[in-house]
């Protein structure tokens, strides 16, 4: 099993990047072994989404590079070792989640975790919808996941 989790707050403009990627992926008929989750702003409650799977792809908005890009980024960037990366502005944050994951899973196997960042500009509180730049990043992120080996693991069910 592979879990793809999109984090972010859709009521904070471009911070809704992750959930929007998940919404778009649902239309692409995921293979049976791929599960899609809107992680929203779950914080520590998101730990359960990392259970019972072999791999997790985390999709989230990030700041620190030119808005509009999409990149696979390192675990070190997520856990705060890369000061240029400012991943999400919502509450607990993905970086903190990664730090507590080994403790929160209480000895359970930690899946392989990869991160897909959509580079966004200003996060605007209480603004519904993505900017045009972030919207084009969603399309690129969806394409990158569809081209990834996790999506190619089997033939989608009708």
Short mmCIF file of C-alpha atoms in Angstrom, two decimals:
data_model
loop_
_atom_site.label_atom_id
_atom_site.label_comp_id
_atom_site.label_asym_id
_atom_site.label_seq_id
_atom_site.Cartn_x
_atom_site.Cartn_y
_atom_site.Cartn_z
CA UNK A 1 0.00 0.00 0.00
CA UNK A 2 1.07 3.53 -0.85
CA UNK A 3 -0.48 6.58 0.78
CA UNK A 4 -0.41 9.99 -0.88
CA UNK A 5 -1.25 12.74 1.59
CA UNK A 6 -1.89 16.37 0.69
CA UNK A 7 -1.45 18.81 3.58
CA UNK A 8 -2.60 22.41 3.74
CA UNK A 9 -5.41 24.79 4.50
CA UNK A 10 -7.61 25.57 1.49
CA UNK A 11 -8.94 28.65 3.32
CA UNK A 12 -5.46 30.19 3.30
CA UNK A 13 -5.04 30.60 -0.45
CA UNK A 14 -1.99 28.80 -1.83
CA UNK A 15 -1.54 26.82 1.39
CA UNK A 16 -4.33 24.64 -0.04
CA UNK A 17 -1.89 23.24 -2.63
CA UNK A 18 -1.66 19.74 -1.10
CA UNK A 19 -5.41 19.08 -0.77
CA UNK A 20 -5.95 20.41 -4.30
CA UNK A 21 -3.39 17.95 -5.70
CA UNK A 22 -5.24 15.11 -3.93
CA UNK A 23 -8.59 16.32 -5.32
CA UNK A 24 -7.15 16.29 -8.84
CA UNK A 25 -5.56 12.85 -8.38
CA UNK A 26 -8.92 11.35 -7.37
CA UNK A 27 -10.11 11.98 -10.94
CA UNK A 28 -7.19 9.92 -12.33
CA UNK A 29 -8.34 6.47 -11.14
CA UNK A 30 -5.57 5.52 -8.72
CA UNK A 31 -4.31 1.95 -8.78
CA UNK A 32 -5.85 -0.23 -6.03
CA UNK A 33 -2.70 -0.11 -3.90
CA UNK A 34 -2.62 3.72 -3.87
CA UNK A 35 -4.76 5.52 -1.29
CA UNK A 36 -5.29 9.28 -1.40
CA UNK A 37 -5.78 11.40 1.72
CA UNK A 38 -6.59 15.05 2.27
CA UNK A 39 -4.45 15.68 5.35
CA UNK A 40 -5.69 19.25 5.62
CA UNK A 41 -4.39 20.68 8.88
CA UNK A 42 -4.52 17.47 10.92
CA UNK A 43 -1.21 18.05 12.70
CA UNK A 44 -0.41 15.17 15.04
CA UNK A 45 -3.68 13.43 14.12
CA UNK A 46 -2.10 12.74 10.72
CA UNK A 47 0.11 10.02 12.26
CA UNK A 48 -2.57 7.43 11.47
CA UNK A 49 -2.13 8.18 7.74
CA UNK A 50 1.44 6.84 7.99
CA UNK A 51 0.30 3.44 9.29
CA UNK A 52 -0.37 0.24 7.33
CA UNK A 53 1.57 1.21 4.22
CA UNK A 54 4.99 0.69 2.66
CA UNK A 55 5.41 4.21 1.27
CA UNK A 56 4.01 7.69 1.81
CA UNK A 57 4.20 10.65 -0.52
CA UNK A 58 3.58 13.93 1.28
CA UNK A 59 2.40 16.82 -0.91
CA UNK A 60 2.49 20.31 0.56
CA UNK A 61 3.00 23.97 -0.22
CA UNK A 62 6.46 25.37 0.42
CA UNK A 63 8.11 28.75 0.30
CA UNK A 64 11.74 29.57 -0.34
CA UNK A 65 12.08 29.16 -4.10
CA UNK A 66 10.47 30.88 -7.06
CA UNK A 67 6.69 30.35 -6.92
CA UNK A 68 5.28 28.02 -9.55
CA UNK A 69 7.81 25.22 -9.34
CA UNK A 70 7.32 21.70 -8.05
CA UNK A 71 10.16 19.58 -6.68
CA UNK A 72 10.82 16.32 -4.91
CA UNK A 73 12.66 17.47 -1.78
CA UNK A 74 14.80 15.75 0.82
CA UNK A 75 13.77 14.58 4.25
CA UNK A 76 16.44 16.86 5.69
CA UNK A 77 14.69 19.85 4.15
CA UNK A 78 11.45 18.84 5.84
CA UNK A 79 12.88 18.32 9.31
CA UNK A 80 14.33 21.80 9.47
CA UNK A 81 17.94 21.21 8.44
CA UNK A 82 17.44 23.33 5.33
CA UNK A 83 16.68 26.86 6.55
CA UNK A 84 15.66 28.00 3.05
CA UNK A 85 12.61 25.75 3.13
CA UNK A 86 9.51 27.05 4.88
CA UNK A 87 7.06 24.20 4.48
CA UNK A 88 3.50 25.29 5.20
CA UNK A 89 2.30 27.83 7.66
CA UNK A 90 -0.39 25.74 9.28
CA UNK A 91 -0.25 24.86 12.96
CA UNK A 92 1.81 21.82 13.83
CA UNK A 93 3.43 21.53 10.40
CA UNK A 94 4.87 18.63 8.43
CA UNK A 95 8.40 19.13 9.77
CA UNK A 96 7.26 18.63 13.36
CA UNK A 97 5.14 15.68 12.30
CA UNK A 98 8.23 14.02 10.80
CA UNK A 99 10.17 14.63 14.01
CA UNK A 100 7.56 12.97 16.24
CA UNK A 101 6.54 10.21 13.83
CA UNK A 102 8.94 7.55 15.23
CA UNK A 103 7.61 8.17 18.74
CA UNK A 104 3.97 8.47 17.68
CA UNK A 105 4.05 5.20 15.74
CA UNK A 106 5.21 3.46 18.94
CA UNK A 107 7.52 0.89 17.43
CA UNK A 108 5.48 0.28 14.28
CA UNK A 109 7.31 0.22 10.98
CA UNK A 110 7.89 3.68 9.52
CA UNK A 111 7.15 3.68 5.80
CA UNK A 112 9.45 5.12 3.16
CA UNK A 113 8.51 8.82 2.99
CA UNK A 114 8.99 11.18 0.06
CA UNK A 115 8.01 14.83 -0.23
CA UNK A 116 6.65 16.76 -3.18
CA UNK A 117 6.69 20.53 -2.66
CA UNK A 118 4.74 23.08 -4.64
CA UNK A 119 6.55 26.41 -4.39
CA UNK A 120 4.07 29.15 -3.60
CA UNK A 121 4.23 32.85 -2.87
CA UNK A 122 2.38 34.62 -0.11
CA UNK A 123 -0.03 32.56 1.98
CA UNK A 124 -3.12 34.71 2.53
CA UNK A 125 -5.26 33.96 5.55
CA UNK A 126 -8.96 33.46 4.83
CA UNK A 127 -8.59 33.57 1.07
CA UNK A 128 -10.43 30.77 -0.67
CA UNK A 129 -8.78 29.28 -3.75
CA UNK A 130 -5.32 29.10 -5.24
CA UNK A 131 -3.48 31.76 -7.19
CA UNK A 132 -2.94 31.10 -10.90
CA UNK A 133 0.71 30.29 -10.16
CA UNK A 134 -0.23 27.68 -7.55
CA UNK A 135 -2.96 26.26 -9.80
CA UNK A 136 -0.39 25.58 -12.54
CA UNK A 137 1.86 23.99 -9.90
CA UNK A 138 -0.99 21.61 -9.02
CA UNK A 139 -1.10 20.43 -12.63
CA UNK A 140 2.67 19.82 -12.64
CA UNK A 141 2.50 17.97 -9.30
CA UNK A 142 -0.29 15.72 -10.59
CA UNK A 143 1.74 14.96 -13.72
CA UNK A 144 4.85 14.17 -11.64
CA UNK A 145 2.90 11.72 -9.47
CA UNK A 146 1.22 10.11 -12.49
CA UNK A 147 4.66 9.58 -14.05
CA UNK A 148 6.10 8.19 -10.80
CA UNK A 149 6.55 4.46 -10.32
CA UNK A 150 3.95 4.39 -7.50
CA UNK A 151 1.19 5.24 -9.97
CA UNK A 152 2.49 2.79 -12.53
CA UNK A 153 2.38 -0.22 -10.19
CA UNK A 154 -0.72 -1.76 -11.75
CA UNK A 155 -3.60 -1.14 -14.09
CA UNK A 156 -6.27 1.09 -12.52
CA UNK A 157 -9.60 -0.50 -11.81
CA UNK A 158 -12.55 0.86 -13.82
#
